[in-house]
Coordinates of C-alpha atoms in Angstrom, one line a residue:
M1 CA -51.2 53.2 83.1
R2 CA -47.5 54.0 83.5
S3 CA -46.2 57.4 82.5
P4 CA -44.4 57.5 79.1
V5 CA -41.2 58.6 81.7
I6 CA -41.4 55.7 83.7
R7 CA -41.9 53.5 80.4
F8 CA -38.8 55.5 79.2
I9 CA -36.4 54.6 81.9
R10 CA -37.9 51.2 82.0
D11 CA -36.8 50.6 78.5
N12 CA -34.0 52.9 78.4
Y13 CA -32.6 52.2 81.8
V14 CA -28.8 51.3 80.7
D15 CA -28.6 54.6 78.6
V16 CA -29.8 56.4 81.4
I17 CA -27.5 55.4 84.4
F18 CA -24.8 56.4 82.0
F19 CA -26.2 59.7 80.9
I20 CA -26.6 60.3 84.8
A21 CA -23.0 59.0 85.5
E22 CA -21.1 60.6 82.4
A23 CA -23.6 64.2 83.3
A24 CA -21.9 63.6 87.5
L25 CA -18.8 63.2 85.7
A26 CA -18.8 65.9 82.9
L27 CA -20.3 68.7 85.9
G28 CA -17.6 67.6 88.8
L29 CA -14.4 66.6 87.1
P30 CA -14.0 70.3 85.6
F31 CA -14.8 71.9 88.9
L32 CA -12.0 69.9 91.2
I33 CA -9.6 70.1 88.5
A34 CA -10.3 74.1 88.0
L35 CA -9.9 74.2 92.2
L36 CA -6.8 72.4 92.3
F37 CA -5.0 74.5 90.4
S38 CA -6.9 78.3 90.4
K39 CA -5.3 79.2 93.8
K40 CA -8.9 79.9 94.9
D41 CA -9.3 82.9 92.3
P42 CA -13.1 83.0 91.9
Y43 CA -12.6 84.3 88.3
I44 CA -10.2 81.9 87.1
L45 CA -11.7 79.2 88.9
G46 CA -15.0 79.6 86.8
L47 CA -13.4 80.2 83.9
N48 CA -11.5 77.1 83.8
A49 CA -14.5 74.9 84.9
F50 CA -16.4 76.6 82.1
G51 CA -13.8 75.3 79.7
L52 CA -13.4 72.1 81.0
T53 CA -17.0 71.6 81.7
V54 CA -17.4 72.2 77.5
I55 CA -14.3 69.9 76.8
T56 CA -15.4 67.3 79.0
F57 CA -18.8 67.0 77.3
F58 CA -17.5 67.3 74.2
I59 CA -15.0 64.3 74.8
I60 CA -18.1 62.4 76.0
I61 CA -20.0 63.6 72.9
L62 CA -17.4 62.3 70.8
F63 CA -17.2 58.9 73.3
N64 CA -21.2 58.2 72.6
Q65 CA -21.0 58.3 69.2
R66 CA -19.8 54.7 68.4
V67 CA -23.1 53.9 70.3
V68 CA -25.5 56.3 68.4
L69 CA -24.2 55.1 64.9
D70 CA -24.3 51.5 65.8
K71 CA -27.4 52.0 66.7
K72 CA -28.5 53.7 63.3
I73 CA -26.5 51.7 61.2
Q74 CA -26.9 48.5 62.7
P75 CA -30.7 48.2 61.0
I76 CA -29.0 49.1 57.6
Y77 CA -26.2 46.4 58.4
N78 CA -28.4 43.7 58.6
L79 CA -30.7 44.6 55.6
L80 CA -27.9 44.4 53.5
S81 CA -26.4 41.2 55.1
A82 CA -29.6 39.5 54.6
R83 CA -29.7 40.6 51.0
F84 CA -26.0 40.2 49.8
G85 CA -24.7 37.6 52.2
H86 CA -22.0 39.8 54.1
H87 CA -20.2 37.8 56.4
S88 CA -17.2 38.8 59.5
Y89 CA -13.8 38.9 58.4
D90 CA -13.3 35.7 60.0
D91 CA -16.1 33.6 58.6
Q92 CA -14.5 30.3 57.3
Y93 CA -17.3 29.2 55.0
F94 CA -17.3 32.5 53.4
L95 CA -13.7 32.6 53.1
R96 CA -13.9 29.5 50.9
T97 CA -16.7 30.9 49.0
N98 CA -14.4 32.5 47.1
H99 CA -12.5 29.5 46.0
Y100 CA -13.0 28.2 42.7
T101 CA -16.0 30.3 42.5
K102 CA -16.5 30.4 38.6
E103 CA -15.5 26.7 39.0
K104 CA -18.4 25.8 41.1
E105 CA -20.8 27.7 39.1
L106 CA -19.4 25.5 36.1
L107 CA -20.3 21.9 37.8
A108 CA -23.1 23.1 39.3
E109 CA -24.5 23.7 35.3
Q110 CA -22.7 20.6 34.8
L111 CA -24.6 18.7 37.0
A112 CA -28.0 20.3 36.5
Q113 CA -28.0 20.0 32.9
H114 CA -26.0 16.8 32.1
V115 CA -25.0 14.5 34.7
L116 CA -28.1 14.1 36.8
P117 CA -30.8 13.8 33.7
K118 CA -28.4 11.2 32.6
V119 CA -27.7 9.6 35.8
I120 CA -31.6 9.7 36.4
G121 CA -32.9 8.4 33.0
D122 CA -29.8 5.3 33.3
L123 CA -31.9 4.3 36.7
Y124 CA -35.2 4.5 34.8
N125 CA -34.0 2.4 31.8
K126 CA -32.9 -0.3 34.0
N127 CA -35.4 -0.6 36.0
S128 CA -38.9 -0.7 35.7
N129 CA -40.0 -1.2 39.1
L130 CA -38.5 2.2 40.0
R131 CA -40.9 4.4 41.6
V132 CA -38.9 6.3 44.0
I133 CA -35.6 8.0 43.3
N134 CA -34.1 10.0 46.1
I135 CA -31.6 12.8 45.6
I136 CA -29.5 14.0 48.4
I137 CA -27.5 16.9 48.2
D138 CA -24.3 17.1 50.8
S139 CA -23.4 20.1 52.4
G140 CA -20.1 22.7 51.4
S141 CA -19.4 25.4 49.3
T142 CA -18.6 23.4 46.2
L143 CA -22.6 22.5 45.9
T144 CA -23.8 25.5 47.1
P145 CA -24.4 26.9 43.6
L146 CA -26.4 23.6 42.2
F147 CA -29.2 25.1 44.5
P148 CA -30.2 28.0 42.1
E149 CA -29.1 26.3 39.3
L150 CA -31.5 23.7 40.0
I151 CA -34.3 26.4 41.0
S152 CA -33.5 28.0 37.9
E153 CA -33.7 25.1 35.1
G154 CA -35.0 22.0 37.0
I155 CA -33.5 18.8 36.2
Q156 CA -33.7 18.6 32.3
L157 CA -35.8 14.8 31.8
N158 CA -38.5 15.0 29.1
N159 CA -42.3 14.4 30.0
I160 CA -41.1 15.6 33.6
R161 CA -44.3 16.9 35.3
Y162 CA -44.3 19.1 38.5
T163 CA -46.0 19.6 42.1
E164 CA -45.6 21.2 44.8
D165 CA -43.8 18.4 46.8
M166 CA -42.1 16.5 44.3
I167 CA -41.0 15.9 41.1
K168 CA -43.0 13.6 38.9
M169 CA -41.2 11.1 36.0
E170 CA -44.0 10.6 33.3
G171 CA -46.0 9.6 36.0
K172 CA -44.5 7.0 37.4
V173 CA -41.3 8.2 39.5
D174 CA -41.3 10.5 42.2
I175 CA -38.2 12.4 42.6
F176 CA -37.3 13.5 46.4
I177 CA -34.9 15.8 47.2
Y178 CA -32.9 16.2 50.5
T179 CA -30.1 18.2 52.1
N180 CA -28.5 18.8 54.9
S181 CA -26.9 22.3 53.2
E182 CA -28.2 25.2 55.4
S183 CA -26.4 27.4 52.8
G184 CA -27.8 25.5 49.8
I185 CA -31.6 26.9 51.5
D186 CA -30.4 30.1 51.7
E187 CA -29.4 30.4 48.3
I188 CA -32.6 29.6 47.0
H189 CA -34.4 32.2 49.6
R190 CA -32.0 34.5 47.7
I191 CA -34.1 34.5 44.2
P192 CA -37.0 36.5 43.6
S193 CA -40.2 34.2 42.9
I194 CA -40.5 34.9 39.5
K195 CA -43.0 32.3 37.1
S196 CA -40.4 31.1 35.3
L197 CA -38.5 29.5 38.1
K198 CA -38.5 25.7 37.2
L199 CA -38.9 24.4 41.1
T200 CA -39.6 25.9 44.3
E201 CA -38.1 25.7 47.7
R202 CA -40.8 23.2 48.2
H203 CA -39.3 20.7 46.3
F204 CA -36.0 20.7 48.6
N205 CA -36.5 19.2 51.9
L206 CA -34.1 20.0 54.9
I207 CA -32.5 17.8 56.7
G208 CA -32.7 18.5 59.9
G209 CA -30.1 18.5 62.9
Q210 CA -27.2 20.0 65.2
P211 CA -26.1 23.3 63.0
L212 CA -22.3 23.3 61.9
R213 CA -21.5 26.6 61.3
K214 CA -18.2 25.8 59.4
Y215 CA -19.8 24.2 56.9
R216 CA -23.1 25.5 56.8
A217 CA -24.4 22.2 57.6
N218 CA -26.8 19.9 59.8
T219 CA -25.4 16.9 60.9
G220 CA -25.5 14.9 64.3
R221 CA -27.3 12.3 66.0
L222 CA -30.8 13.2 64.3
T223 CA -29.7 13.9 61.2
Q224 CA -28.2 9.9 61.3
M225 CA -31.6 9.2 62.2
F226 CA -33.1 10.4 59.5
L227 CA -30.5 9.0 57.3
D228 CA -31.3 5.7 58.9
S229 CA -35.2 6.2 57.8
L230 CA -34.6 6.6 54.5
W231 CA -32.3 3.8 54.5
K232 CA -35.0 1.3 55.9
E233 CA -37.4 2.1 53.4
K234 CA -35.2 1.9 50.7
K235 CA -34.5 -1.6 52.4
E236 CA -38.2 -2.1 52.9
N237 CA -39.4 -1.5 49.5
K238 CA -36.3 -3.1 47.4
D239 CA -35.6 -2.3 44.0
T240 CA -38.8 0.4 43.6
V241 CA -36.7 3.1 45.8
C242 CA -33.3 4.4 44.8
T243 CA -30.9 6.9 45.7
I244 CA -28.2 9.3 44.0
S245 CA -25.9 11.0 45.9
I246 CA -24.1 14.5 45.5
I247 CA -20.9 14.3 47.6
T248 CA -18.4 17.0 48.1
A249 CA -15.5 17.1 50.3
N250 CA -12.5 19.4 52.1
W251 CA -10.2 17.2 49.7
F252 CA -10.3 14.1 47.5
T253 CA -7.4 11.8 47.6
V254 CA -7.1 9.6 44.3
K255 CA -4.6 6.8 43.6
R256 CA -3.0 6.3 40.1
N257 CA -5.3 5.6 37.6
C258 CA -8.5 5.9 40.2
T259 CA -7.7 2.7 41.7
E260 CA -8.7 4.3 44.8
I261 CA -10.6 7.5 46.3
A262 CA -11.3 8.7 49.9
L263 CA -12.9 11.8 51.1
L264 CA -11.4 13.9 53.9
A265 CA -13.5 15.8 55.9
R266 CA -13.0 17.5 59.8
G267 CA -15.9 18.5 61.9
H268 CA -18.6 17.1 64.2
G269 CA -20.8 15.0 62.1
H270 CA -19.4 15.8 59.1
M271 CA -17.8 12.5 58.0
D272 CA -20.5 10.4 59.6
F273 CA -23.3 11.8 57.3
K274 CA -20.9 11.3 53.5
K275 CA -20.1 7.8 55.0
S276 CA -23.5 7.1 55.8
V277 CA -24.9 8.4 52.2
C278 CA -21.9 7.1 50.5
E279 CA -22.8 3.3 52.0
N280 CA -26.4 3.4 51.3
S281 CA -27.0 4.9 47.7
D282 CA -27.3 3.2 44.5
I283 CA -25.4 6.0 42.6
I284 CA -22.6 8.3 44.2
L285 CA -22.0 11.1 42.3
L286 CA -18.5 13.0 44.1
V287 CA -18.2 16.4 42.8
A288 CA -15.2 18.9 43.0
P289 CA -12.6 21.7 41.4
L290 CA -9.9 20.0 40.2
G291 CA -7.4 21.8 42.8
K292 CA -9.3 20.1 45.6
I293 CA -8.4 16.4 44.0
L294 CA -5.1 15.4 45.3
P295 CA -3.0 12.2 43.6
I296 CA -1.5 11.2 47.6
N297 CA -2.0 7.7 48.5
N298 CA -3.6 8.2 52.2
V299 CA -4.6 10.8 54.8
K300 CA -1.9 11.1 56.5
I301 CA 0.3 12.4 54.1
L302 CA -2.0 15.3 54.1
N303 CA -2.0 15.6 57.8
D304 CA 1.8 15.7 58.4
I305 CA 2.0 18.2 55.9
L306 CA -0.7 19.9 58.1
K307 CA 0.9 19.7 61.6
K308 CA 3.2 22.6 60.2
Y309 CA 0.3 25.0 59.9
E310 CA -2.6 24.1 62.8
S311 CA -3.5 21.4 64.8
D312 CA -6.8 20.3 63.6
T313 CA -6.4 16.9 61.2
Y314 CA -8.9 15.3 58.8
Q315 CA -10.6 12.2 58.8
D316 CA -10.6 9.8 55.3
Y317 CA -13.1 7.4 54.0
V318 CA -12.6 5.5 51.2
I319 CA -15.2 4.3 48.6
P320 CA -15.3 0.3 49.0
C321 CA -14.4 -1.7 45.9
D322 CA -17.5 -2.9 45.3
R323 CA -19.0 0.6 44.7
K324 CA -16.6 1.4 41.9
N325 CA -19.1 0.8 39.7
M326 CA -22.0 3.2 41.0
T327 CA -19.2 6.2 41.8
Y328 CA -18.4 8.9 39.4
L329 CA -16.0 12.2 39.7
I330 CA -17.4 15.1 38.0
T331 CA -14.4 17.8 38.1
T332 CA -13.3 20.0 35.7
Q333 CA -10.1 20.1 32.9
R334 CA -7.0 22.3 32.3
P335 CA -5.8 23.1 29.1
I336 CA -3.0 21.4 28.4
N337 CA 0.1 24.2 28.8
V338 CA 2.7 24.7 31.4
L339 CA 1.3 27.8 32.3
Y340 CA -1.5 26.0 34.2
P341 CA 0.2 24.2 37.3
L342 CA -2.3 21.7 37.3
Y343 CA -2.2 20.6 34.1
R344 CA -0.6 17.1 34.6
I345 CA -3.2 15.4 37.1
S346 CA -6.2 17.1 34.3
R347 CA -4.8 14.6 31.6
E348 CA -4.6 12.1 33.7
L349 CA -7.9 12.2 34.9
T350 CA -9.5 13.1 32.2
K351 CA -8.2 10.3 30.2
E352 CA -10.7 7.7 29.5
I353 CA -10.6 4.9 31.9
K354 CA -11.5 1.2 31.0
D355 CA -14.0 -0.2 33.9
T356 CA -15.0 -3.4 32.5
E357 CA -13.4 -5.1 35.2
G358 CA -14.5 -2.9 37.4
L359 CA -10.5 -1.8 38.2
N360 CA -11.2 1.9 38.7
Y361 CA -13.8 4.5 39.6
M362 CA -15.2 6.1 36.7
V363 CA -14.5 9.6 35.7
Y364 CA -17.0 11.7 34.2
K365 CA -16.4 11.6 30.8
S366 CA -17.4 15.2 29.7
C367 CA -15.8 17.1 31.7
K368 CA -15.6 20.4 31.2
L369 CA -12.8 22.6 29.9
F370 CA -12.1 25.3 32.8
V371 CA -9.8 27.8 32.3
P372 CA -8.3 29.5 35.8
Q373 CA -8.0 33.6 36.3
G374 CA -5.2 35.2 35.4
K375 CA -2.4 35.9 32.5
M376 CA 0.6 35.4 34.4
H377 CA 1.6 31.9 36.1
D378 CA 1.7 33.1 39.9
E379 CA -1.4 34.5 39.5
I380 CA -2.9 31.3 38.1
F381 CA -1.3 29.1 40.5
L382 CA -2.8 31.6 42.9
N383 CA -6.2 31.2 41.8
D384 CA -5.9 27.0 41.4
V385 CA -4.0 26.8 44.4
P386 CA -5.9 29.0 47.0
H387 CA -4.6 27.1 50.1
H388 CA -1.0 27.9 51.2
Y389 CA -0.2 25.0 52.5
I390 CA -1.1 23.6 49.3
R391 CA 0.9 25.6 47.8
E392 CA 4.0 25.6 50.0
N393 CA 4.0 21.9 49.8
F394 CA 3.0 21.4 46.0
E395 CA 6.0 19.4 44.6
E396 CA 5.8 16.4 47.4
I397 CA 1.8 16.4 46.6
Y398 CA 1.8 16.4 43.4
G399 CA 5.0 15.1 42.4
Y400 CA 6.6 17.6 40.3
S401 CA 7.4 21.5 40.4
P402 CA 4.2 24.3 39.4
K403 CA 6.7 25.9 37.7

């Protein structure tokens, strides 16, 4: 067995080398300096050497404090990061979580308690052969609050019975939840395990793939392979399997009267996931804070504006015309008041839109009223339009002045 000294040196050899080098520096450098300036007087030589040795040791101790403090504080930092989700200042996902925070929570509540139950009930009532409903939840900070909402409240359906790995509706329909959202699963793990929770982590299925840090998402070839397996199963079982997709995006572009809606996204595999899900779902729920819905005709307008600020551009995917009658836009309303810069687009979007001929996508009719924080116009403007390149080009994008 090796001695404790040898084990210590082996485990901390870097620190040992630095200590020896620092000790040699602390002892040797003062004597060299003292020798140069002492005129070879032994008394002055000794006094200067002693003084410089003390000063050098003091400087080295101060220099080493950062290393010592890092080692002591790092475990505490890791614990706080795991518990409270602290992120680095340049973490783009973390920065986005500070955008529309309360509005996203309101949308999550609306989805879990009103939209999903209605959509599932409609599917079930229209299709007596239905046996499986797959719910696919997209990644992104907009939908992250939906996960704790589902865990806490469940999906408010009558006569529902829960099992470990699925939700049973009236003993006839199995409801499975799939997601590629790492942040959503992370939110689930932050919730203490208490008996009053309606769902558990085992009700959620995390789709694998390559991590995309910027969006806390899994994307790529393996992700698409899994989706393809779901579409194959759906095709083989025809009307016994239905899919509800809950999709968000960096931006949505909406033409006048909702005659066209496009998703805008960027990042490796990000758009591929959204496109595949939209093309193969029976119901598409597009979810966005009102400030992420842009009344422009195409992505080129936004990309041209973006060139002045950054090099990365957006891809777009237009929801096909033949899927209009299965696509819902879920957002919020603003008070009809000039104090709120988005009140005009709110008025346009939330008015009742006739859909008898399939000419328009459907804006969910019970969009909740959301009042942005702030008492003065400039403060509200900053909270409601947090992206500086949108604020600085507001009139070009929205067609009217924010003031």
